[in-house]
C-alpha cells in the first residue's frame, strides 16, 4: 500500500495510490491532514483498476488535483477494508 504525489513545492498536480494484490471492488480516497488531525476529503471514493507488471499484481487509482496545500500538511490515501493509511508530507 502506498501513495505517490507528482508536483513541485506546495502545488500537487496528481496523486497516485497503490494497493498490493488484486481486490474486487476496491476503492480509495484522498484526505488532507494537518498536525495529526483530519481537515477534509480532497477527492472522494474512486474505484481502483487492477494492474499487473512483471508478475506483480496491484490495484491502482489516480486523481488530478492541481491545487496547492499548506507547508507540512499531509495528503493521505485510504482504501476500503484496510486500517493503514499511507501519507505524504507536502513541503516547500
Coordinates of C-alpha atoms in Angstrom, one line a residue:
X1 CA 0.0 0.0 0.0
X2 CA 1.4 3.4 -0.9
X3 CA 0.9 6.9 -2.1
X4 CA 2.8 9.0 -4.6
X5 CA 2.5 12.7 -5.4
X6 CA 3.5 14.5 -8.5
X7 CA 4.1 18.2 -8.3
X8 CA 6.5 20.9 -7.2
X9 CA 6.8 22.6 -3.8
X10 CA 3.3 23.1 -2.3
X11 CA 1.5 22.5 -5.6
X12 CA 0.2 19.0 -6.2
X13 CA -0.7 18.1 -9.8
X14 CA -1.6 14.4 -9.2
X15 CA -1.9 11.8 -6.5
X16 CA -1.4 8.1 -7.2
X17 CA -2.3 5.2 -4.8
X18 CA -1.3 1.6 -5.0
X19 CA -2.7 -1.5 -3.1
X20 CA -0.8 -4.8 -3.2
X21 CA -2.7 -7.7 -4.8
X22 CA -6.0 -7.7 -6.7
X23 CA -9.2 -6.9 -4.7
X24 CA -12.5 -6.9 -6.4
X25 CA -14.5 -3.8 -5.6
X26 CA -11.5 -1.9 -4.0
X27 CA -12.0 1.9 -3.7
X28 CA -9.7 4.6 -2.5
X29 CA -10.0 8.3 -1.4
X30 CA -7.6 11.1 -0.6
X31 CA -7.8 13.3 2.5
X32 CA -5.9 16.3 3.9
X33 CA -4.4 16.2 7.4
X34 CA -2.6 18.9 9.4
X35 CA -0.9 18.4 12.8
X36 CA -2.2 14.9 13.0
X37 CA -5.8 16.0 12.6
X38 CA -8.2 15.4 9.8
X39 CA -9.0 18.5 7.8
X40 CA -11.1 17.4 4.8
X41 CA -11.6 15.0 1.9
X42 CA -9.6 16.1 -1.1
X43 CA -11.0 13.5 -3.5
X44 CA -13.9 11.2 -2.7
X45 CA -14.1 7.4 -3.2
X46 CA -13.0 6.1 -6.5
X47 CA -12.9 2.5 -7.9
X48 CA -9.4 1.2 -8.4
X49 CA -8.1 -0.5 -11.5
X50 CA -6.4 -4.0 -11.4
X51 CA -2.9 -3.9 -13.0
X52 CA -0.1 -6.4 -13.4
X53 CA 3.5 -5.5 -14.1
X54 CA 6.3 -8.1 -14.3
X55 CA 4.2 -10.6 -12.4
X56 CA 3.3 -8.1 -9.6
X57 CA -0.4 -7.6 -9.2
X58 CA -1.8 -4.5 -7.6
X59 CA -4.8 -2.1 -7.5
X60 CA -4.2 1.5 -8.7
X61 CA -6.1 4.8 -8.6
X62 CA -5.0 8.3 -9.5
X63 CA -6.5 11.8 -9.2
X64 CA -5.7 15.1 -10.9
X65 CA -5.5 17.6 -8.1
X66 CA -3.9 20.9 -9.4
X67 CA -4.0 22.7 -6.1
X68 CA -1.6 24.0 -3.5
X69 CA -1.6 22.8 0.1
X70 CA -0.1 24.3 3.3
X71 CA 3.5 23.6 4.1
X72 CA 3.9 20.4 6.2
X73 CA 0.3 19.3 5.6
X74 CA -0.2 15.7 4.7
X75 CA -2.2 14.0 1.9
X76 CA -3.3 10.5 2.9
X77 CA -4.9 7.7 0.9
X78 CA -7.5 5.3 2.4
X79 CA -8.5 2.0 0.9
X80 CA -11.8 0.3 1.7
X81 CA -11.3 -2.7 4.1
X82 CA -7.8 -1.6 5.3
X83 CA -6.8 0.1 8.5
X84 CA -3.4 1.5 7.3
X85 CA -3.4 4.9 5.7
X86 CA -0.2 5.9 3.9
X87 CA 0.6 9.6 3.8
X88 CA 3.0 12.0 2.1
X89 CA 4.1 15.3 3.7
X90 CA 3.8 18.4 1.4
X91 CA 6.9 20.7 1.8
X92 CA 8.2 23.8 0.1

